[in-house]
N, CA, C and O of each residue as an XYZ file, in Angstrom:
968
protein
N     112.584    106.018    102.305
C     113.537    107.118    102.161
C     114.940    106.591    102.438
O     115.154    105.885    103.423
N     115.894    106.927    101.576
C     117.269    106.484    101.774
C     117.961    107.397    102.769
O     117.650    108.585    102.854
N     118.899    106.839    103.521
C     119.638    107.632    104.494
C     120.708    108.445    103.778
O     121.229    108.046    102.737
N     121.024    109.612    104.376
C     122.058    110.469    103.802
C     123.435    109.865    104.049
O     123.699    109.279    105.098
N     124.294    110.023    103.065
C     125.669    109.584    103.263
C     126.355    110.500    104.261
O     125.959    111.657    104.397
N     127.361    110.021    104.955
C     128.080    110.888    105.888
C     128.645    112.098    105.169
O     128.927    112.045    103.972
N     128.811    113.193    105.905
C     129.249    114.438    105.293
C     130.625    114.311    104.654
O     130.887    114.931    103.624
N     131.515    113.507    105.260
C     132.839    113.361    104.679
C     132.777    112.630    103.338
O     133.588    112.880    102.447
N     131.802    111.720    103.203
C     131.643    111.024    101.925
C     131.110    111.980    100.865
O     131.569    111.953     99.723
N     130.149    112.824    101.228
C     129.647    113.822    100.290
C     130.768    114.765     99.864
O     130.867    115.131     98.693
N     131.604    115.153    100.810
C     132.731    116.035    100.484
C     133.671    115.356     99.493
O     134.188    115.996     98.578
N     133.885    114.069     99.681
C     134.760    113.337     98.749
C     134.143    113.291     97.357
O     134.839    113.466     96.356
N     132.830    113.055     97.296
C     132.160    113.050     96.001
C     132.268    114.414     95.326
O     132.539    114.499     94.128
N     132.056    115.472     96.089
C     132.183    116.820     95.527
C     133.582    117.050     94.971
O     133.751    117.574     93.870
N     134.577    116.649     95.751
C     135.963    116.825     95.311
C     136.232    116.015     94.050
O     136.877    116.511     93.126
N     135.751    114.781     93.996
C     135.983    113.937     92.820
C     135.375    114.564     91.567
O     136.012    114.592     90.514
N     134.149    115.062     91.679
C     133.493    115.689     90.521
C     134.250    116.930     90.079
O     134.489    117.134     88.889
N     134.624    117.754     91.045
C     135.292    119.014     90.719
C     136.672    118.785     90.108
O     137.046    119.442     89.136
N     137.420    117.853     90.681
C     138.765    117.604     90.158
C     138.711    116.970     88.775
O     139.589    117.210     87.946
N     137.684    116.163     88.521
C     137.492    115.591     87.179
C     137.314    116.718     86.165
O     137.953    116.713     85.112
N     136.457    117.674     86.475
C     136.198    118.782     85.552
C     137.406    119.697     85.432
O     137.684    120.215     84.350
N     138.119    119.898     86.513
C     139.276    120.803     86.484
C     140.365    120.304     85.542
O     141.182    121.093     85.068
N     140.385    119.003     85.267
C     141.368    118.467     84.324
C     141.140    118.989     82.911
O     142.041    118.903     82.076
N     139.956    119.529     82.621
C     139.665    120.055     81.287
C     140.190    121.476     81.083
O     140.149    122.004     79.971
N     140.676    122.085     82.147
C     141.268    123.424     82.026
C     142.620    123.290     81.352
O     143.447    122.471     81.755
N     142.842    124.097     80.323
C     144.091    124.080     79.571
C     144.790    125.433     79.689
O     144.152    126.457     79.935
N     146.111    125.417     79.508
C     146.884    126.655     79.537
C     146.354    127.629     78.492
O     145.997    127.237     77.382
N     146.310    128.896     78.865
C     145.838    129.925     77.956
C     144.346    130.201     78.042
O     143.848    131.108     77.374
N     143.617    129.429     78.858
C     142.168    129.591     78.945
C     141.767    130.735     79.877
O     142.474    131.076     80.825
N     140.606    131.313     79.569
C     139.866    132.149     80.513
C     138.809    131.245     81.136
O     137.993    130.656     80.427
N     138.825    131.134     82.471
C     138.010    130.143     83.168
C     137.058    130.834     84.139
O     137.479    131.662     84.948
N     135.789    130.496     84.055
C     134.816    130.974     85.018
C     134.916    130.182     86.305
O     134.913    128.951     86.290
N     135.005    130.890     87.417
C     135.177    130.264     88.726
C     133.864    130.370     89.489
O     133.511    131.432     90.002
N     133.145    129.249     89.556
C     131.837    129.234     90.186
C     131.919    129.345     91.696
O     132.978    129.172     92.298
N     130.764    129.640     92.295
C     130.667    129.755     93.750
C     130.141    128.452     94.335
O     129.535    127.644     93.630
N     130.376    128.255     95.628
C     129.856    127.072     96.299
C     130.947    126.088     96.660
O     132.076    126.181     96.178
N     130.591    125.137     97.520
C     131.581    124.214     98.075
C     132.163    123.268     97.030
O     133.344    122.928     97.099
N     131.354    122.838     96.065
C     131.880    121.915     95.049
C     132.802    122.656     94.085
O     133.881    122.164     93.754
N     132.385    123.832     93.638
C     133.225    124.624     92.739
C     134.531    125.020     93.419
O     135.547    125.207     92.750
N     134.509    125.148     94.743
C     135.736    125.503     95.464
C     136.799    124.421     95.305
O     137.988    124.731     95.229
N     136.384    123.153     95.253
C     137.360    122.086     95.013
C     138.008    122.246     93.635
O     139.200    121.985     93.477
N     137.232    122.673     92.646
C     137.801    122.899     91.317
C     138.801    124.046     91.347
O     139.875    123.953     90.752
N     138.453    125.119     92.035
C     139.372    126.246     92.172
C     140.690    125.798     92.785
O     141.758    126.182     92.308
N     140.625    124.997     93.827
C     141.845    124.536     94.482
C     142.675    123.626     93.572
O     143.905    123.663     93.604
N     142.000    122.820     92.769
C     142.717    121.961     91.834
C     143.425    122.794     90.763
O     144.570    122.517     90.407
N     142.735    123.811     90.255
C     143.355    124.697     89.259
C     144.559    125.409     89.867
O     145.611    125.515     89.236
N     144.397    125.896     91.099
C     145.494    126.590     91.776
C     146.699    125.673     91.958
O     147.839    126.100     91.771
N     146.454    124.417     92.321
C     147.542    123.469     92.518
C     148.291    123.211     91.216
O     149.520    123.137     91.207
N     147.554    123.075     90.119
C     148.197    122.825     88.824
C     148.984    124.048     88.354
O     150.033    123.911     87.726
N     148.479    125.238     88.659
C     149.236    126.452     88.327
C     150.522    126.527     89.147
O     151.582    126.871     88.623
N     150.421    126.201     90.433
C     151.585    126.276     91.306
C     152.665    125.275     90.900
O     153.858    125.541     91.041
N     152.227    124.116     90.392
C     153.191    123.082     89.998
C     153.785    123.310     88.612
O     154.749    122.647     88.229
N     153.211    124.245     87.864
C     153.671    124.487     86.505
C     152.972    123.651     85.461
O     153.265    123.774     84.272
N     152.049    122.798     85.883
C     151.296    121.987     84.921
C     150.369    122.847     84.077
O     150.023    122.480     82.954
N     149.966    123.993     84.617
C     149.155    124.970     83.894
C     149.864    126.312     83.926
O     150.612    126.610     84.857
N     149.624    127.119     82.901
C     150.147    128.488     82.904
C     149.240    129.357     82.037
O     148.465    128.865     81.216
N     149.365    130.650     82.245
C     148.616    131.626     81.447
C     147.105    131.374     81.514
O     146.403    131.473     80.508
N     146.623    131.048     82.713
C     145.186    130.878     82.946
C     144.674    132.098     83.693
O     145.310    132.569     84.636
N     143.524    132.610     83.270
C     142.885    133.739     83.937
C     141.508    133.310     84.425
O     140.755    132.660     83.700
N     141.192    133.679     85.651
C     139.910    133.307     86.225
C     138.952    134.485     86.303
O     139.346    135.605     86.627
N     137.690    134.214     86.002
C     136.615    135.193     86.184
C     135.771    134.706     87.359
O     134.998    133.762     87.200
N     135.898    135.327     88.538
C     135.165    134.841     89.706
C     133.696    135.236     89.655
O     133.346    136.308     89.161
N     132.844    134.359     90.169
C     131.406    134.597     90.164
C     130.911    135.286     91.433
O     129.715    135.543     91.570
N     131.808    135.585     92.352
C     131.432    136.341     93.544
C     132.684    136.972     94.128
O     133.802    136.578     93.795
N     132.491    137.952     94.999
C     133.637    138.563     95.675
C     134.379    137.539     96.509
O     135.609    137.524     96.541
N     133.620    136.675     97.189
C     134.259    135.658     98.037
C     135.129    134.720     97.204
O     136.231    134.362     97.618
N     134.641    134.327     96.039
C     135.427    133.456     95.161
C     136.670    134.200     94.662
O     137.753    133.620     94.585
N     136.513    135.473     94.327
C     137.666    136.263     93.900
C     138.718    136.356     94.991
O     139.913    136.240     94.719
N     138.276    136.564     96.228
C     139.217    136.629     97.350
C     139.929    135.299     97.533
O     141.140    135.263     97.754
N     139.175    134.196     97.440
C     139.777    132.870     97.597
C     140.781    132.591     96.492
O     141.862    132.060     96.748
N     140.424    132.950     95.253
C     141.333    132.721     94.122
C     142.619    133.524     94.287
O     143.709    133.025     94.008
N     142.491    134.758     94.737
C     143.679    135.587     94.936
C     144.593    134.982     96.004
O     145.814    134.962     95.846
N     144.000    134.495     97.080
C     144.813    133.867     98.135
C     145.533    132.634     97.616
O     146.648    132.338     98.046
N     144.901    131.905     96.687
C     145.493    130.676     96.153
C     146.442    130.927     94.983
O     147.067    129.996     94.474
N     146.545    132.164     94.567
C     147.482    132.499     93.494
C     146.941    132.319     92.091
O     147.718    132.186     91.145
N     145.619    132.310     91.934
C     145.023    132.200     90.601
C     144.844    133.605     90.032
O     144.120    134.407     90.622
N     145.475    133.929     88.913
C     145.329    135.267     88.334
C     143.887    135.522     87.911
O     143.223    134.628     87.385
N     143.406    136.732     88.139
C     142.019    137.060     87.868
C     141.885    138.083     86.749
O     142.796    138.863     86.472
N     140.712    138.052     86.116
C     140.372    139.043     85.110
C     138.887    139.349     85.248
O     138.231    138.871     86.174
N     138.366    140.138     84.334
C     136.959    140.516     84.368
C     136.319    140.235     83.015
O     137.010    140.017     82.020
N     134.999    140.243     82.993
C     134.289    140.094     81.719
C     134.450    141.321     80.843
O     134.290    141.239     79.625
N     134.762    142.449     81.442
C     135.029    143.642     80.630
C     136.308    143.438     79.802
O     136.367    143.820     78.634
N     137.317    142.839     80.416
C     138.572    142.573     79.711
C     138.485    141.345     78.827
O     139.096    141.312     77.760
N     137.737    140.337     79.249
C     137.600    139.076     78.506
C     136.131    138.676     78.495
O     135.706    137.877     79.330
N     135.350    139.215     77.568
C     133.901    138.977     77.570
C     133.472    137.579     77.137
O     132.296    137.233     77.251
N     134.406    136.773     76.643
C     134.109    135.386     76.284
C     134.936    134.475     77.181
O     136.160    134.588     77.245
N     134.251    133.573     77.872
C     134.896    132.646     78.803
C     134.986    131.278     78.132
O     134.001    130.775     77.593
N     136.180    130.681     78.171
C     136.365    129.386     77.505
C     135.619    128.263     78.220
O     134.967    127.440     77.577
N     135.712    128.230     79.536
C     135.179    127.117     80.320
C     134.825    127.626     81.710
O     135.641    128.271     82.367
N     133.619    127.338     82.150
C     133.227    127.658     83.520
C     132.923    126.363     84.257
O     132.278    125.464     83.718
N     133.394    126.279     85.495
C     133.087    125.144     86.363
C     132.286    125.679     87.543
O     132.764    126.522     88.301
N     131.080    125.185     87.687
C     130.188    125.688     88.721
C     129.385    124.529     89.294
O     129.339    123.448     88.707
N     128.761    124.752     90.428
C     127.922    123.740     91.042
C     126.452    124.014     90.790
O     126.106    124.934     90.049
N     125.588    123.225     91.397
C     124.139    123.415     91.306
C     123.504    122.832     92.557
O     124.041    121.913     93.176
N     122.358    123.381     92.916
C     121.618    122.876     94.068
C     120.694    121.729     93.680
O     120.373    120.869     94.500
N     120.271    121.726     92.416
C     119.388    120.675     91.908
C     119.518    120.664     90.387
O     119.646    121.718     89.763
N     119.485    119.476     89.793
C     119.588    119.356     88.337
C     118.670    118.230     87.884
O     118.614    117.173     88.513
N     117.944    118.463     86.779
C     117.027    117.431     86.294
C     117.572    116.756     85.044
O     118.611    117.181     84.540
N     116.921    115.731     84.525
C     117.477    114.991     83.380
C     117.635    115.809     82.104
O     118.355    115.387     81.199
N     116.985    116.968     82.004
C     117.118    117.817     80.814
C     118.230    118.846     80.959
O     118.384    119.713     80.100
N     119.014    118.759     82.046
C     120.089    119.696     82.363
C     119.559    121.047     82.843
O     120.323    122.009     82.915
N     118.276    121.142     83.171
C     117.768    122.334     83.838
C     118.332    122.363     85.253
O     118.375    121.336     85.931
N     118.760    123.531     85.691
C     119.405    123.682     86.984
C     118.610    124.618     87.875
O     117.950    125.543     87.402
N     118.687    124.361     89.178
C     118.244    125.318     90.178
C     119.479    125.690     90.977
O     120.143    124.825     91.547
N     119.788    126.991     91.017
C     121.003    127.487     91.660
C     120.684    128.712     92.507
O     119.604    129.294     92.402
N     121.633    129.087     93.340
C     121.498    130.320     94.091
C     121.481    130.179     95.590
O     121.272    131.171     96.290
N     121.695    128.980     96.118
C     121.702    128.813     97.567
C     122.788    129.653     98.226
O     122.645    130.064     99.377
N     123.871    129.909     97.502
C     124.951    130.730     98.045
C     124.779    132.214     97.802
O     125.567    133.021     98.296
N     123.751    132.586     97.041
C     123.463    133.998     96.818
C     124.199    134.646     95.670
O     124.101    135.861     95.496
N     124.946    133.869     94.863
C     125.734    134.446     93.765
C     125.072    134.234     92.408
O     125.749    134.286     91.382
N     123.760    133.996     92.382
C     123.108    133.560     91.151
C     123.202    134.562     90.012
O     123.331    134.154     88.857
N     123.141    135.859     90.295
C     123.208    136.857     89.222
C     124.555    136.788     88.515
O     124.609    136.673     87.290
N     125.634    136.856     89.274
C     126.958    136.802     88.652
C     127.205    135.448     87.998
O     127.816    135.368     86.932
N     126.725    134.380     88.645
C     126.908    133.050     88.055
C     126.206    132.945     86.701
O     126.745    132.348     85.770
N     125.015    133.518     86.586
C     124.305    133.419     85.316
C     124.953    134.282     84.241
O     125.013    133.885     83.077
N     125.438    135.460     84.625
C     126.133    136.317     83.660
C     127.366    135.594     83.110
O     127.612    135.608     81.904
N     128.138    134.965     83.997
C     129.334    134.242     83.552
C     128.935    133.026     82.718
O     129.577    132.730     81.710
N     127.890    132.326     83.124
C     127.437    131.160     82.356
C     127.040    131.551     80.943
O     127.376    130.852     79.987
N     126.336    132.650     80.805
C     125.895    133.094     79.481
C     127.066    133.533     78.605
O     126.964    133.529     77.379
N     128.179    133.910     79.237
C     129.366    134.331     78.489
C     130.299    133.166     78.174
O     131.336    133.361     77.541
N     129.941    131.949     78.609
C     130.850    130.803     78.527
C     130.591    129.944     77.305
O     129.445    129.663     76.954
N     131.670    129.533     76.666
C     131.561    128.575     75.565
C     131.138    127.194     76.087
O     130.425    126.449     75.415
N     131.591    126.883     77.287
C     131.307    125.577     77.879
C     130.996    125.776     79.351
O     131.818    126.316     80.092
N     129.827    125.350     79.778
C     129.386    125.491     81.165
C     129.327    124.104     81.783
O     128.428    123.317     81.485
N     130.288    123.814     82.640
C     130.420    122.503     83.262
C     129.864    122.572     84.681
O     130.321    123.375     85.495
N     128.882    121.734     84.972
C     128.254    121.697     86.282
C     128.738    120.459     87.025
O     128.627    119.337     86.530
N     129.277    120.679     88.217
C     129.827    119.587     89.014
C     128.971    119.416     90.273
O     128.729    120.373     91.008
N     128.522    118.188     90.506
C     127.639    117.911     91.640
C     127.956    116.543     92.235
O     128.570    115.688     91.597
N     127.516    116.366     93.483
C     127.556    115.040     94.062
C     126.223    114.349     93.796
O     125.291    114.963     93.278
N     126.138    113.099     94.145
C     125.005    112.265     93.749
C     123.693    112.651     94.420
O     122.650    112.088     94.085
N     123.715    113.595     95.358
C     122.469    114.029     95.998
C     121.738    115.104     95.204
O     120.592    115.420     95.523
N     122.367    115.675     94.180
C     121.789    116.826     93.482
C     120.853    116.484     92.326
O     119.908    117.239     92.099
N     121.053    115.394     91.579
C     120.090    115.073     90.518
C     118.688    114.858     91.080
O     118.510    114.289     92.158
N     117.698    115.327     90.322
C     116.307    115.304     90.765
C     115.421    115.038     89.564
O     115.780    115.424     88.451
N     114.276    114.393     89.746
C     113.378    114.187     88.606
C     112.816    115.484     88.053
O     112.446    115.556     86.881
N     112.749    116.524     88.907
C     112.215    117.814     88.475
C     112.742    118.881     89.426
O     112.603    118.743     90.642
N     113.340    119.937     88.897
C     113.862    120.974     89.779
C     112.726    121.611     90.581
O     111.602    121.749     90.100
N     113.050    121.991     91.801
C     112.054    122.514     92.719
C     111.503    121.457     93.654
O     110.823    121.776     94.629
N     111.795    120.198     93.361
C     111.307    119.108     94.206
C     111.911    119.176     95.599
O     111.234    118.921     96.595
N     113.201    119.523     95.659
C     113.912    119.502     96.937
C     114.321    120.874     97.432
O     114.536    121.060     98.630
N     114.430    121.832     96.537
C     115.005    123.129     96.893
C     114.048    124.272     96.577
O     113.263    124.205     95.631
N     114.132    125.313     97.382
C     113.407    126.546     97.081
C     114.104    127.279     95.947
O     115.313    127.146     95.759
N     113.335    128.053     95.196
C     113.883    128.838     94.092
C     114.303    130.207     94.613
O     113.455    130.953     95.103
N     115.594    130.563     94.524
C     116.015    131.899     94.932
C     115.653    132.931     93.846
O     115.871    132.703     92.656
N     115.106    134.049     94.282
C     114.778    135.146     93.383
C     115.432    136.403     93.948
O     115.146    136.808     95.075
N     116.303    137.011     93.164
C     117.010    138.217     93.595
C     116.190    139.440     93.208
O     115.802    139.599     92.051
N     115.927    140.309     94.194
C     115.097    141.494     93.966
C     115.816    142.732     94.484
O     116.629    142.648     95.405
N     115.509    143.887     93.884
C     116.029    145.140     94.419
C     115.302    145.434     95.721
O     114.135    145.069     95.859
N     115.953    146.083     96.681
C     115.287    146.352     97.966
C     114.035    147.218     97.821
O     113.058    147.021     98.545
N     114.058    148.177     96.891
C     112.899    149.044     96.704
C     111.703    148.218     96.213
O     111.770    147.564     95.172
N     110.620    148.261     96.978
C     109.407    147.588     96.545
C     109.441    146.079     96.624
O     108.671    145.410     95.934
N     110.326    145.519     97.457
C     110.472    144.065     97.452
C     109.200    143.360     97.903
O     108.944    142.229     97.487
N     108.406    144.000     98.738
C     107.173    143.347     99.187
C     106.195    143.143     98.027
O     105.452    142.161     98.003
N     106.198    144.062     97.078
C     105.335    143.889     95.910
C     105.762    142.672     95.104
O     104.921    141.954     94.564
N     107.069    142.440     95.022
C     107.557    141.262     94.300
C     107.215    139.984     95.074
O     106.883    138.961     94.474
N     107.296    140.048     96.399
C     106.928    138.890     97.208
C     105.458    138.535     97.001
O     105.111    137.359     96.890
N     104.593    139.551     96.950
C     103.172    139.299     96.709
C     102.958    138.681     95.323
O     102.136    137.780     95.157
N     103.704    139.176     94.338
C     103.590    138.610     92.986
C     104.002    137.135     92.996
O     103.332    136.293     92.399
N     105.087    136.838     93.664
C     105.560    135.451     93.729
C     104.551    134.567     94.451
O     104.344    133.415     94.072
N     103.930    135.106     95.485
C     102.882    134.346     96.176
C     101.694    134.088     95.258
O     101.051    133.042     95.345
N     101.403    135.051     94.370
C     100.295    134.854     93.426
C     100.585    133.728     92.441
O      99.668    133.179     91.829
N     101.870    133.383     92.289
C     102.259    132.263     91.423
C     102.277    130.939     92.182
O     102.614    129.895     91.622
N     101.915    130.992     93.449
C     101.840    129.771     94.246
C     103.021    129.528     95.146
O     103.126    128.451     95.733
N     103.925    130.495     95.279
C     105.126    130.303     96.084
C     104.888    130.653     97.548
O     104.135    131.573     97.869
N     105.536    129.912     98.414
C     105.688    130.328     99.805
C     107.019    131.066     99.885
O     108.071    130.496     99.598
N     106.967    132.325    100.274
C     108.118    133.221    100.136
C     108.675    133.585    101.507
O     107.931    133.879    102.443
N     110.001    133.558    101.601
C     110.652    134.101    102.794
C     111.867    134.911    102.355
O     112.535    134.591    101.372
N     112.128    135.963    103.113
C     113.315    136.786    102.857
C     114.516    136.080    103.451
O     114.502    135.726    104.630
N     115.551    135.870    102.660
C     116.735    135.177    103.168
C     117.461    136.040    104.195
O     117.645    137.241    103.999
N     117.865    135.415    105.280
C     118.608    136.101    106.334
C     120.086    135.785    106.225
O     120.471    134.708    105.771
N     120.911    136.734    106.644
C     122.348    136.530    106.691
C     122.771    135.954    108.024
O     121.936    135.630    108.869
N     124.077    135.828    108.208
C     124.605    135.224    109.429
C     124.223    136.019    110.668
O     124.055    135.442    111.742
N     124.083    137.334    110.536
C     123.776    138.188    111.683
C     122.291    138.223    112.006
O     121.883    138.793    113.018
N     121.486    137.613    111.148
C     120.047    137.669    111.327
C     119.387    138.764    110.520
O     118.170    138.751    110.337
N     120.179    139.723    110.030
C     119.666    140.763    109.144
C     119.455    140.174    107.757
O     120.028    139.131    107.444
N     118.643    140.819    106.914
C     118.456    140.291    105.555
C     119.782    140.111    104.825
O     120.649    140.984    104.870
N     119.930    138.976    104.154
C     121.117    138.702    103.343
C     121.189    139.696    102.184
O     120.169    140.013    101.571
N     122.378    140.182    101.888
C     122.596    141.081    100.758
C     123.554    140.422     99.764
O     124.583    139.869    100.153
N     123.208    140.487     98.494
C     124.068    139.935     97.450
C     125.232    140.882     97.179
O     125.307    141.967     97.757
N     126.134    140.468     96.302
C     127.258    141.335     95.924
C     126.774    142.630     95.272
O     127.500    143.623     95.274
N     125.573    142.637     94.719
C     124.992    143.847     94.131
C     124.072    144.563     95.128
O     123.325    145.466     94.751
N     124.134    144.153     96.399
C     123.364    144.765     97.489
C     121.860    144.556     97.344
O     121.069    145.372     97.817
N     121.464    143.469     96.693
C     120.050    143.131     96.547
C     119.634    142.123     97.609
O     120.469    141.611     98.355
N     118.339    141.843     97.669
C     117.777    140.851     98.568
C     117.504    139.554     97.819
O     117.383    139.542     96.594
N     117.410    138.463     98.573
C     117.022    137.177     98.007
C     115.702    136.751     98.640
O     115.571    136.711     99.864
N     114.730    136.436     97.795
C     113.482    135.840     98.248
C     113.532    134.361     97.885
O     113.611    134.008     96.709
N     113.488    133.501     98.891
C     113.493    132.059     98.653
C     112.049    131.589     98.524
O     111.233    131.783     99.425
N     111.751    130.964     97.383
C     110.367    130.649     97.015
C     110.163    129.145     96.926
O     110.722    128.487     96.049
N     109.371    128.612     97.825
C     109.028    127.187     97.776
C     107.844    127.018     96.832
O     106.742    127.498     97.097
N     108.096    126.327     95.729
C     107.089    126.147     94.683
C     106.716    124.686     94.470
O     105.700    124.389     93.841
N     107.530    123.774     94.991
C     107.353    122.381     94.633
C     107.933    122.133     93.256
O     108.588    123.019     92.706
N     107.717    120.961     92.682
C     108.275    120.644     91.357
C     107.869    121.690     90.317
O     106.688    122.005     90.168
N     108.855    122.218     89.606
C     108.625    123.269     88.612
C     108.570    122.599     87.240
O     109.608    122.317     86.641
N     107.367    122.347     86.748
C     107.204    121.563     85.518
C     107.128    122.429     84.269
O     107.200    121.913     83.154
N     106.985    123.727     84.441
C     106.959    124.650     83.303
C     108.008    125.729     83.569
O     107.685    126.908     83.715
N     109.268    125.299     83.628
C     110.341    126.196     84.049
C     110.536    127.356     83.084
O     110.778    128.480     83.522
N     110.436    127.109     81.780
C     110.629    128.199     80.823
C     109.527    129.247     80.939
O     109.792    130.443     80.822
N     108.311    128.809     81.167
C     107.212    129.758     81.344
C     107.399    130.561     82.623
O     107.179    131.772     82.628
N     107.798    129.909     83.698
C     108.048    130.623     84.940
C     109.193    131.619     84.772
O     109.113    132.745     85.262
N     110.248    131.210     84.086
C     111.370    132.105     83.824
C     110.904    133.359     83.071
O     111.328    134.472     83.383
N     110.039    133.169     82.090
C     109.533    134.309     81.318
C     108.721    135.244     82.197
O     108.858    136.463     82.093
N     107.879    134.695     83.059
C     107.031    135.524     83.912
C     107.867    136.302     84.927
O     107.564    137.457     85.226
N     108.899    135.683     85.446
C     109.766    136.385     86.384
C     110.537    137.502     85.696
O     110.751    138.564     86.279
N     110.951    137.263     84.461
C     111.712    138.274     83.718
C     110.884    139.511     83.402
O     111.444    140.577     83.145
N     109.576    139.388     83.417
C     108.706    140.521     83.103
C     108.610    141.529     84.240
O     108.156    142.652     84.021
N     109.025    141.160     85.443
C     108.881    142.017     86.609
C     110.098    142.915     86.766
O     111.229    142.434     86.838
N     109.860    144.220     86.820
C     110.965    145.182     86.893
C     111.793    145.025     88.167
O     113.008    145.225     88.150
N     111.137    144.667     89.269
C     111.865    144.572     90.530
C     112.640    143.287     90.716
O     113.457    143.188     91.631
N     112.402    142.302     89.869
C     113.149    141.041     89.936
C     114.396    141.165     89.075
O     114.322    141.330     87.857
N     115.531    141.083     89.735
C     116.813    141.227     89.029
C     117.183    139.935     88.317
O     117.577    139.958     87.151
N     117.059    138.812     89.007
C     117.404    137.513     88.429
C     116.793    136.423     89.290
O     116.290    136.686     90.382
N     116.841    135.204     88.790
C     116.294    134.059     89.512
C     117.195    132.856     89.304
O     118.083    132.861     88.452
N     116.947    131.823     90.102
C     117.836    130.667     90.108
C     117.519    129.571     89.120
O     118.058    128.470     89.239
N     116.656    129.834     88.141
C     116.424    128.879     87.060
C     117.503    129.067     86.009
O     117.550    130.103     85.346
N     118.361    128.083     85.851
C     119.419    128.126     84.837
C     119.023    127.114     83.762
O     119.206    125.908     83.926
N     118.485    127.625     82.676
C     117.904    126.781     81.635
C     118.703    126.916     80.344
O     119.064    128.023     79.945
N     118.977    125.793     79.696
C     119.679    125.779     78.406
C     121.071    126.405     78.492
O     121.546    127.004     77.528
N     121.712    126.268     79.633
C     123.047    126.844     79.819
C     124.115    125.777     80.025
O     125.222    125.907     79.501
N     123.808    124.736     80.770
C     124.810    123.699     81.055
C     125.101    122.884     79.802
O     124.181    122.430     79.121
N     126.376    122.701     79.502
C     126.789    121.843     78.388
C     127.249    120.474     78.877
O     127.137    119.478     78.164
N     127.770    120.438     80.107
C     128.306    119.208     80.677
C     127.839    119.089     82.123
O     127.679    120.085     82.828
N     127.625    117.853     82.541
C     127.276    117.567     83.924
C     128.199    116.462     84.422
O     128.277    115.385     83.832
N     128.891    116.747     85.510
C     129.774    115.757     86.132
C     129.182    115.408     87.494
O     129.035    116.269     88.361
N     128.845    114.135     87.665
C     128.211    113.652     88.893
C     129.129    112.618     89.537
O     129.564    111.669     88.885
N     129.419    112.809     90.814
C     130.233    111.834     91.539
C     129.427    111.253     92.687
O     128.710    111.967     93.389
N     129.557    109.945     92.866
C     128.855    109.265     93.951
C     129.560    107.968     94.285
O     130.730    107.777     93.955
N     128.836    107.083     94.943
C     129.418    105.817     95.381
C     129.873    104.951     94.212
O     130.760    104.111     94.363
N     129.256    105.160     93.038
C     129.611    104.363     91.861
C     130.663    105.034     90.990
O     130.899    104.594     89.865
N     131.299    106.091     91.486
C     132.348    106.763     90.732
C     131.882    108.060     90.113
O     130.921    108.672     90.582
N     132.563    108.483     89.058
C     132.302    109.765     88.396
C     131.689    109.518     87.033
O     132.200    108.720     86.247
N     130.596    110.204     86.757
C     129.957    110.140     85.438
C     130.006    111.511     84.779
O     129.833    112.539     85.434
N     130.243    111.507     83.477
C     130.236    112.745     82.691
C     129.134    112.644     81.648
O     129.183    111.798     80.756
N     128.142    113.517     81.770
C     127.037    113.581     80.824
C     127.132    114.870     80.038
O     127.486    115.916     80.582
N     126.816    114.793     78.760
C     126.792    115.994     77.938
C     125.404    116.205     77.364
O     124.713    115.250     77.009
N     125.008    117.451     77.279
C     123.705    117.759     76.686
C     123.715    117.441     75.187
O     122.677    117.119     74.609
N     124.885    117.534     74.570
C     124.979    117.337     73.131
C     124.667    115.900     72.736
O     123.917    115.669     71.787
N     125.228    114.938     73.445
C     125.055    113.549     73.033
C     124.265    112.702     74.042
O     123.964    111.537     73.782
N     123.933    113.305     75.201
C     123.181    112.620     76.253
C     123.841    111.277     76.610
O     123.179    110.318     77.005
N     125.158    111.254     76.455
C     125.881    110.034     76.782
C     126.607    110.207     78.102
O     126.481    111.241     78.759
N     127.364    109.195     78.486
C     128.105    109.234     79.723
C     129.553    108.846     79.460
O     129.855    107.983     78.637
N     130.435    109.520     80.193
C     131.861    109.178     80.111
C     132.394    109.066     81.520
O     131.834    109.645     82.451
N     133.453    108.340     81.677
C     134.069    108.224     82.989
C     135.506    108.697     82.890
O     136.228    108.688     83.887
């Protein structure tokens, strides 16, 4: 087993990946603002370029209330999908990503809004540090499943019938975590998810399941930063750029 890099090094990798992707933001764009620590570096880079005048006429669609609050504090103008239903470019993070660009997301609890924005985006750019790529999603992370509070135990039993070890996510106070839509998150340990599309279909059939953290066929670009620098992979050409 390899040792983990120091936290400051991981933070630098996250910043490098995010700032690389933020350079693709152009004046006049509607930009999806992802949630999470890596996407936050991209938000700060966009804000800095707006403040310096290098960018102008950019509107952000935040993927969570917290991201919207942060963007407002940094001076990034905001809009909504109701006003701008097509997003030019979204920059977001991921908890795990496999070689086919399948993603596992939702550790921060914003998976529903993140997926809605991703589906509305012409280009979905995922920025990660070198610890996030995985041979198969689910290998390292539990799958978050967002459920309505009514009848959540029935959904937990269903998830257990699929082989998951299920726990209700807790918030900072110890009470159940609530999403921006006031739903619950069930974190499901499944191990490597080798039939992700089939699992996605089965989860979608359940009325009480609002959304899940399988992001399939959505990412167009993957930016990975690590000790060897920054790599840019695209689903279109499966190539790499620096």
